């Protein structure tokens, strides 16, 4: 059964809900109400709901987020809900669960919400909380900041296997921050960009851990995103009410989902005899391409990918297969991923420019893909986009999820 994306909404990732005295429930409410308004679907038409979230128990001291969702409107009371956790891929896993229910014929119209509140604690505390997506007690024990340290280790691995030029990491960050200037809900949209921001300058661009500097890093934030998914019968009825053709409604053309062993060093050790640093990530992409009837990344019109760090974006580019393994620098140097390139990457601004509310990111990617292919992405629209691919990672690329959305 085909699963359609009727629409949705995200919160302003530049907004600090914590500073306003608002909690995770307010984030969820804003995203859900805006998504229902965008689609014209009433809360009484929602058959089930799924929430993606990583660490509400730590940041907000709040669990049972399905119950919070059911409290947002009287017509959501009694709706079956579930909460899903897969670190930074939590939102995508929630969306996968929702699509499976629709495909199984259990429900016709399903709401998916991704949410994370992360600006209500100091930075070092947030880093400690986020570190639980690594294997506690087994890796990064000496690191001050777990994730910059682990992804710096990925940069070291690329350097050892293939060589690595910092200029190519800068290109990844610049793509994001340049694109974010156009996005009215991006965390960095008001930043004044300069060459000094990307330099190897310990004041303008300080080292965070190892090889990674400030502008190599994605930005955690308060944020939520929500989408309404529907099966073909419900989508057809919805399209008729809206006066649009079902052919114009975005749908999920393909998906991929793989999970690797937890510890980063185990992943790296296991892959050293093969062409890919993260073979399961490549398999996730291939699964999505196969299900969507695509030959590869070049069949997409744009990408929304999980560049939590510049090296993560570089690694993802490597696994797209636009150049031989280890030669991701080639399409980067050719400008392939720029806004005016052959395959724009992260027109939203990505995790470095738009922001990264962990549990919301996968849902936000799916939403942005749907908006792009229906031609309603506003200032960040990629002209003529008909097929968008997402790639969302959790942990040290432990969980990998990709969606292909198209019309």
JSON list of C-alpha atoms in Angstrom, two decimals, residues 91-249:
[
{"chain": "A", "resi": 91, "resn": "UNK", "atom": "CA", "xyz": [11.92, 10.67, 14.37]},
{"chain": "A", "resi": 92, "resn": "UNK", "atom": "CA", "xyz": [12.58, 8.50, 11.32]},
{"chain": "A", "resi": 93, "resn": "UNK", "atom": "CA", "xyz": [11.95, 5.32, 13.30]},
{"chain": "A", "resi": 94, "resn": "UNK", "atom": "CA", "xyz": [8.64, 6.79, 14.48]},
{"chain": "A", "resi": 95, "resn": "UNK", "atom": "CA", "xyz": [7.75, 7.52, 10.85]},
{"chain": "A", "resi": 96, "resn": "UNK", "atom": "CA", "xyz": [8.69, 3.97, 9.83]},
{"chain": "A", "resi": 97, "resn": "UNK", "atom": "CA", "xyz": [6.35, 2.58, 12.49]},
{"chain": "A", "resi": 98, "resn": "UNK", "atom": "CA", "xyz": [3.54, 4.79, 11.25]},
{"chain": "A", "resi": 99, "resn": "UNK", "atom": "CA", "xyz": [4.03, 3.71, 7.63]},
{"chain": "A", "resi": 100, "resn": "UNK", "atom": "CA", "xyz": [4.04, 0.05, 8.69]},
{"chain": "A", "resi": 101, "resn": "UNK", "atom": "CA", "xyz": [0.68, 0.47, 10.41]},
{"chain": "A", "resi": 102, "resn": "UNK", "atom": "CA", "xyz": [-0.83, 2.06, 7.33]},
{"chain": "A", "resi": 103, "resn": "UNK", "atom": "CA", "xyz": [0.64, -0.60, 5.04]},
{"chain": "A", "resi": 104, "resn": "UNK", "atom": "CA", "xyz": [-0.74, -3.32, 7.33]},
{"chain": "A", "resi": 105, "resn": "UNK", "atom": "CA", "xyz": [-4.22, -1.82, 7.06]},
{"chain": "A", "resi": 106, "resn": "UNK", "atom": "CA", "xyz": [-4.53, -1.13, 10.77]},
{"chain": "A", "resi": 107, "resn": "UNK", "atom": "CA", "xyz": [-5.08, 2.61, 10.42]},
{"chain": "A", "resi": 108, "resn": "UNK", "atom": "CA", "xyz": [-5.81, 5.04, 7.59]},
{"chain": "A", "resi": 109, "resn": "UNK", "atom": "CA", "xyz": [-4.53, 8.38, 8.92]},
{"chain": "A", "resi": 110, "resn": "UNK", "atom": "CA", "xyz": [-1.56, 8.54, 11.29]},
{"chain": "A", "resi": 111, "resn": "UNK", "atom": "CA", "xyz": [0.15, 11.49, 12.94]},
{"chain": "A", "resi": 112, "resn": "UNK", "atom": "CA", "xyz": [3.93, 11.45, 13.46]},
{"chain": "A", "resi": 113, "resn": "UNK", "atom": "CA", "xyz": [5.61, 13.94, 15.80]},
{"chain": "A", "resi": 114, "resn": "UNK", "atom": "CA", "xyz": [9.32, 14.38, 16.50]},
{"chain": "A", "resi": 115, "resn": "UNK", "atom": "CA", "xyz": [10.30, 16.52, 19.46]},
{"chain": "A", "resi": 116, "resn": "UNK", "atom": "CA", "xyz": [13.28, 17.46, 21.59]},
{"chain": "A", "resi": 117, "resn": "UNK", "atom": "CA", "xyz": [13.87, 20.17, 24.17]},
{"chain": "A", "resi": 118, "resn": "UNK", "atom": "CA", "xyz": [17.60, 20.76, 24.63]},
{"chain": "A", "resi": 119, "resn": "UNK", "atom": "CA", "xyz": [18.27, 24.39, 25.54]},
{"chain": "A", "resi": 120, "resn": "UNK", "atom": "CA", "xyz": [17.06, 24.19, 29.12]},
{"chain": "A", "resi": 121, "resn": "UNK", "atom": "CA", "xyz": [20.42, 23.01, 30.50]},
{"chain": "A", "resi": 122, "resn": "UNK", "atom": "CA", "xyz": [24.02, 24.19, 30.19]},
{"chain": "A", "resi": 123, "resn": "UNK", "atom": "CA", "xyz": [26.06, 23.00, 27.24]},
{"chain": "A", "resi": 124, "resn": "UNK", "atom": "CA", "xyz": [28.26, 20.59, 29.17]},
{"chain": "A", "resi": 125, "resn": "UNK", "atom": "CA", "xyz": [25.20, 19.01, 30.78]},
{"chain": "A", "resi": 126, "resn": "UNK", "atom": "CA", "xyz": [23.53, 18.66, 27.37]},
{"chain": "A", "resi": 127, "resn": "UNK", "atom": "CA", "xyz": [26.68, 16.99, 26.04]},
{"chain": "A", "resi": 128, "resn": "UNK", "atom": "CA", "xyz": [26.63, 14.55, 28.94]},
{"chain": "A", "resi": 129, "resn": "UNK", "atom": "CA", "xyz": [22.98, 13.66, 28.34]},
{"chain": "A", "resi": 130, "resn": "UNK", "atom": "CA", "xyz": [23.53, 13.17, 24.61]},
{"chain": "A", "resi": 131, "resn": "UNK", "atom": "CA", "xyz": [26.47, 10.91, 25.33]},
{"chain": "A", "resi": 132, "resn": "UNK", "atom": "CA", "xyz": [24.15, 8.08, 26.30]},
{"chain": "A", "resi": 133, "resn": "UNK", "atom": "CA", "xyz": [23.68, 7.30, 22.60]},
{"chain": "A", "resi": 134, "resn": "UNK", "atom": "CA", "xyz": [27.23, 5.94, 22.74]},
{"chain": "A", "resi": 135, "resn": "UNK", "atom": "CA", "xyz": [27.85, 2.77, 24.75]},
{"chain": "A", "resi": 136, "resn": "UNK", "atom": "CA", "xyz": [28.29, 4.06, 28.28]},
{"chain": "A", "resi": 137, "resn": "UNK", "atom": "CA", "xyz": [31.41, 2.72, 29.91]},
{"chain": "A", "resi": 138, "resn": "UNK", "atom": "CA", "xyz": [32.80, 1.28, 26.68]},
{"chain": "A", "resi": 139, "resn": "UNK", "atom": "CA", "xyz": [33.72, 4.23, 24.47]},
{"chain": "A", "resi": 140, "resn": "UNK", "atom": "CA", "xyz": [34.66, 7.92, 24.62]},
{"chain": "A", "resi": 141, "resn": "UNK", "atom": "CA", "xyz": [35.13, 7.69, 28.38]},
{"chain": "A", "resi": 142, "resn": "UNK", "atom": "CA", "xyz": [37.90, 10.30, 28.40]},
{"chain": "A", "resi": 143, "resn": "UNK", "atom": "CA", "xyz": [36.15, 12.76, 26.09]},
{"chain": "A", "resi": 144, "resn": "UNK", "atom": "CA", "xyz": [34.73, 16.01, 27.38]},
{"chain": "A", "resi": 145, "resn": "UNK", "atom": "CA", "xyz": [32.25, 16.09, 24.50]},
{"chain": "A", "resi": 146, "resn": "UNK", "atom": "CA", "xyz": [31.36, 12.56, 23.42]},
{"chain": "A", "resi": 147, "resn": "UNK", "atom": "CA", "xyz": [29.98, 13.17, 19.95]},
{"chain": "A", "resi": 148, "resn": "UNK", "atom": "CA", "xyz": [32.57, 15.65, 18.65]},
{"chain": "A", "resi": 149, "resn": "UNK", "atom": "CA", "xyz": [35.20, 13.22, 19.93]},
{"chain": "A", "resi": 150, "resn": "UNK", "atom": "CA", "xyz": [33.67, 10.19, 18.22]},
{"chain": "A", "resi": 151, "resn": "UNK", "atom": "CA", "xyz": [33.12, 11.94, 14.91]},
{"chain": "A", "resi": 152, "resn": "UNK", "atom": "CA", "xyz": [36.63, 13.37, 15.08]},
{"chain": "A", "resi": 153, "resn": "UNK", "atom": "CA", "xyz": [37.62, 9.71, 15.23]},
{"chain": "A", "resi": 154, "resn": "UNK", "atom": "CA", "xyz": [35.68, 9.19, 11.97]},
{"chain": "A", "resi": 155, "resn": "UNK", "atom": "CA", "xyz": [37.72, 12.02, 10.44]},
{"chain": "A", "resi": 156, "resn": "UNK", "atom": "CA", "xyz": [40.90, 10.26, 11.59]},
{"chain": "A", "resi": 157, "resn": "UNK", "atom": "CA", "xyz": [39.71, 7.06, 9.94]},
{"chain": "A", "resi": 158, "resn": "UNK", "atom": "CA", "xyz": [39.07, 8.83, 6.64]},
{"chain": "A", "resi": 159, "resn": "UNK", "atom": "CA", "xyz": [42.49, 10.45, 6.86]},
{"chain": "A", "resi": 160, "resn": "UNK", "atom": "CA", "xyz": [44.15, 7.08, 7.44]},
{"chain": "A", "resi": 161, "resn": "UNK", "atom": "CA", "xyz": [42.26, 5.27, 4.64]},
{"chain": "A", "resi": 162, "resn": "UNK", "atom": "CA", "xyz": [42.01, 7.87, 1.92]},
{"chain": "A", "resi": 163, "resn": "UNK", "atom": "CA", "xyz": [43.46, 11.19, 3.03]},
{"chain": "A", "resi": 164, "resn": "UNK", "atom": "CA", "xyz": [41.30, 14.13, 4.12]},
{"chain": "A", "resi": 165, "resn": "UNK", "atom": "CA", "xyz": [41.53, 17.81, 3.21]},
{"chain": "A", "resi": 166, "resn": "UNK", "atom": "CA", "xyz": [39.95, 20.17, 5.70]},
{"chain": "A", "resi": 167, "resn": "UNK", "atom": "CA", "xyz": [38.75, 22.36, 2.81]},
{"chain": "A", "resi": 168, "resn": "UNK", "atom": "CA", "xyz": [36.21, 19.68, 1.94]},
{"chain": "A", "resi": 169, "resn": "UNK", "atom": "CA", "xyz": [34.78, 19.70, 5.46]},
{"chain": "A", "resi": 170, "resn": "UNK", "atom": "CA", "xyz": [34.52, 23.48, 5.20]},
{"chain": "A", "resi": 171, "resn": "UNK", "atom": "CA", "xyz": [32.52, 23.04, 1.99]},
{"chain": "A", "resi": 172, "resn": "UNK", "atom": "CA", "xyz": [29.97, 20.88, 3.82]},
{"chain": "A", "resi": 173, "resn": "UNK", "atom": "CA", "xyz": [29.57, 23.49, 6.58]},
{"chain": "A", "resi": 174, "resn": "UNK", "atom": "CA", "xyz": [29.37, 26.38, 4.11]},
{"chain": "A", "resi": 175, "resn": "UNK", "atom": "CA", "xyz": [26.64, 24.70, 2.10]},
{"chain": "A", "resi": 176, "resn": "UNK", "atom": "CA", "xyz": [24.54, 24.38, 5.25]},
{"chain": "A", "resi": 177, "resn": "UNK", "atom": "CA", "xyz": [25.13, 27.83, 6.66]},
{"chain": "A", "resi": 178, "resn": "UNK", "atom": "CA", "xyz": [24.63, 29.52, 3.27]},
{"chain": "A", "resi": 179, "resn": "UNK", "atom": "CA", "xyz": [21.36, 27.66, 2.70]},
{"chain": "A", "resi": 180, "resn": "UNK", "atom": "CA", "xyz": [20.13, 28.42, 6.21]},
{"chain": "A", "resi": 181, "resn": "UNK", "atom": "CA", "xyz": [20.22, 32.13, 5.44]},
{"chain": "A", "resi": 182, "resn": "UNK", "atom": "CA", "xyz": [17.14, 31.57, 3.25]},
{"chain": "A", "resi": 183, "resn": "UNK", "atom": "CA", "xyz": [15.22, 29.45, 5.74]},
{"chain": "A", "resi": 184, "resn": "UNK", "atom": "CA", "xyz": [12.88, 31.49, 7.97]},
{"chain": "A", "resi": 185, "resn": "UNK", "atom": "CA", "xyz": [12.88, 28.82, 10.69]},
{"chain": "A", "resi": 186, "resn": "UNK", "atom": "CA", "xyz": [16.63, 28.08, 10.75]},
{"chain": "A", "resi": 187, "resn": "UNK", "atom": "CA", "xyz": [18.57, 28.61, 13.96]},
{"chain": "A", "resi": 188, "resn": "UNK", "atom": "CA", "xyz": [21.40, 30.44, 12.16]},
{"chain": "A", "resi": 189, "resn": "UNK", "atom": "CA", "xyz": [19.34, 32.46, 9.67]},
{"chain": "A", "resi": 190, "resn": "UNK", "atom": "CA", "xyz": [20.45, 35.77, 11.18]},
{"chain": "A", "resi": 191, "resn": "UNK", "atom": "CA", "xyz": [24.15, 34.97, 11.41]},
{"chain": "A", "resi": 192, "resn": "UNK", "atom": "CA", "xyz": [26.70, 37.20, 9.74]},
{"chain": "A", "resi": 193, "resn": "UNK", "atom": "CA", "xyz": [28.85, 34.77, 7.76]},
{"chain": "A", "resi": 194, "resn": "UNK", "atom": "CA", "xyz": [32.55, 35.37, 7.15]},
{"chain": "A", "resi": 195, "resn": "UNK", "atom": "CA", "xyz": [35.62, 33.46, 6.00]},
{"chain": "A", "resi": 196, "resn": "UNK", "atom": "CA", "xyz": [37.06, 33.69, 9.51]},
{"chain": "A", "resi": 197, "resn": "UNK", "atom": "CA", "xyz": [34.26, 31.48, 10.80]},
{"chain": "A", "resi": 198, "resn": "UNK", "atom": "CA", "xyz": [35.67, 28.53, 8.86]},
{"chain": "A", "resi": 199, "resn": "UNK", "atom": "CA", "xyz": [39.37, 29.21, 9.37]},
{"chain": "A", "resi": 200, "resn": "UNK", "atom": "CA", "xyz": [41.77, 27.22, 11.52]},
{"chain": "A", "resi": 201, "resn": "UNK", "atom": "CA", "xyz": [41.59, 30.04, 14.02]},
{"chain": "A", "resi": 202, "resn": "UNK", "atom": "CA", "xyz": [41.37, 29.14, 17.69]},
{"chain": "A", "resi": 203, "resn": "UNK", "atom": "CA", "xyz": [39.40, 32.30, 18.47]},
{"chain": "A", "resi": 204, "resn": "UNK", "atom": "CA", "xyz": [37.05, 32.64, 15.50]},
{"chain": "A", "resi": 205, "resn": "UNK", "atom": "CA", "xyz": [36.62, 28.88, 15.07]},
{"chain": "A", "resi": 206, "resn": "UNK", "atom": "CA", "xyz": [37.80, 27.14, 18.21]},
{"chain": "A", "resi": 207, "resn": "UNK", "atom": "CA", "xyz": [38.62, 23.44, 18.42]},
{"chain": "A", "resi": 208, "resn": "UNK", "atom": "CA", "xyz": [35.84, 21.47, 20.12]},
{"chain": "A", "resi": 209, "resn": "UNK", "atom": "CA", "xyz": [37.41, 18.00, 20.08]},
{"chain": "A", "resi": 210, "resn": "UNK", "atom": "CA", "xyz": [40.26, 16.58, 18.03]},
{"chain": "A", "resi": 211, "resn": "UNK", "atom": "CA", "xyz": [39.90, 17.63, 14.38]},
{"chain": "A", "resi": 212, "resn": "UNK", "atom": "CA", "xyz": [36.51, 19.29, 14.75]},
{"chain": "A", "resi": 213, "resn": "UNK", "atom": "CA", "xyz": [36.04, 23.01, 15.23]},
{"chain": "A", "resi": 214, "resn": "UNK", "atom": "CA", "xyz": [33.00, 25.05, 16.14]},
{"chain": "A", "resi": 215, "resn": "UNK", "atom": "CA", "xyz": [31.62, 25.41, 12.62]},
{"chain": "A", "resi": 216, "resn": "UNK", "atom": "CA", "xyz": [32.06, 21.69, 12.00]},
{"chain": "A", "resi": 217, "resn": "UNK", "atom": "CA", "xyz": [29.33, 21.00, 14.55]},
{"chain": "A", "resi": 218, "resn": "UNK", "atom": "CA", "xyz": [25.55, 20.78, 14.24]},
{"chain": "A", "resi": 219, "resn": "UNK", "atom": "CA", "xyz": [23.48, 22.85, 16.63]},
{"chain": "A", "resi": 220, "resn": "UNK", "atom": "CA", "xyz": [21.18, 21.31, 19.17]},
{"chain": "A", "resi": 221, "resn": "UNK", "atom": "CA", "xyz": [18.03, 23.27, 19.85]},
{"chain": "A", "resi": 222, "resn": "UNK", "atom": "CA", "xyz": [14.45, 23.14, 21.03]},
{"chain": "A", "resi": 223, "resn": "UNK", "atom": "CA", "xyz": [12.28, 21.92, 18.19]},
{"chain": "A", "resi": 224, "resn": "UNK", "atom": "CA", "xyz": [9.41, 19.78, 16.97]},
{"chain": "A", "resi": 225, "resn": "UNK", "atom": "CA", "xyz": [8.07, 18.66, 13.60]},
{"chain": "A", "resi": 226, "resn": "UNK", "atom": "CA", "xyz": [4.89, 16.80, 12.69]},
{"chain": "A", "resi": 227, "resn": "UNK", "atom": "CA", "xyz": [3.52, 15.14, 9.56]},
{"chain": "A", "resi": 228, "resn": "UNK", "atom": "CA", "xyz": [0.19, 13.52, 8.72]},
{"chain": "A", "resi": 229, "resn": "UNK", "atom": "CA", "xyz": [0.47, 10.26, 6.80]},
{"chain": "A", "resi": 230, "resn": "UNK", "atom": "CA", "xyz": [-2.38, 8.44, 5.07]},
{"chain": "A", "resi": 231, "resn": "UNK", "atom": "CA", "xyz": [-3.13, 5.33, 3.07]},
{"chain": "A", "resi": 232, "resn": "UNK", "atom": "CA", "xyz": [-4.43, 5.53, -0.48]},
{"chain": "A", "resi": 233, "resn": "UNK", "atom": "CA", "xyz": [-8.16, 5.53, 0.32]},
{"chain": "A", "resi": 234, "resn": "UNK", "atom": "CA", "xyz": [-7.85, 8.24, 2.96]},
{"chain": "A", "resi": 235, "resn": "UNK", "atom": "CA", "xyz": [-5.46, 10.25, 0.80]},
{"chain": "A", "resi": 236, "resn": "UNK", "atom": "CA", "xyz": [-7.81, 10.07, -2.19]},
{"chain": "A", "resi": 237, "resn": "UNK", "atom": "CA", "xyz": [-10.72, 11.36, -0.11]},
{"chain": "A", "resi": 238, "resn": "UNK", "atom": "CA", "xyz": [-8.50, 14.09, 1.33]},
{"chain": "A", "resi": 239, "resn": "UNK", "atom": "CA", "xyz": [-7.32, 15.14, -2.15]},
{"chain": "A", "resi": 240, "resn": "UNK", "atom": "CA", "xyz": [-10.90, 15.34, -3.39]},
{"chain": "A", "resi": 241, "resn": "UNK", "atom": "CA", "xyz": [-11.84, 17.58, -0.47]},
{"chain": "A", "resi": 242, "resn": "UNK", "atom": "CA", "xyz": [-8.87, 19.80, -1.21]},
{"chain": "A", "resi": 243, "resn": "UNK", "atom": "CA", "xyz": [-9.61, 19.88, -4.94]},
{"chain": "A", "resi": 244, "resn": "UNK", "atom": "CA", "xyz": [-6.25, 18.44, -5.95]},
{"chain": "A", "resi": 245, "resn": "UNK", "atom": "CA", "xyz": [-5.19, 15.39, -7.91]},
{"chain": "A", "resi": 246, "resn": "UNK", "atom": "CA", "xyz": [-3.95, 12.42, -5.93]},
{"chain": "A", "resi": 247, "resn": "UNK", "atom": "CA", "xyz": [-1.01, 12.36, -8.34]},
{"chain": "A", "resi": 248, "resn": "UNK", "atom": "CA", "xyz": [0.12, 15.69, -6.88]},
{"chain": "A", "resi": 249, "resn": "UNK", "atom": "CA", "xyz": [0.18, 14.42, -3.28]}
]
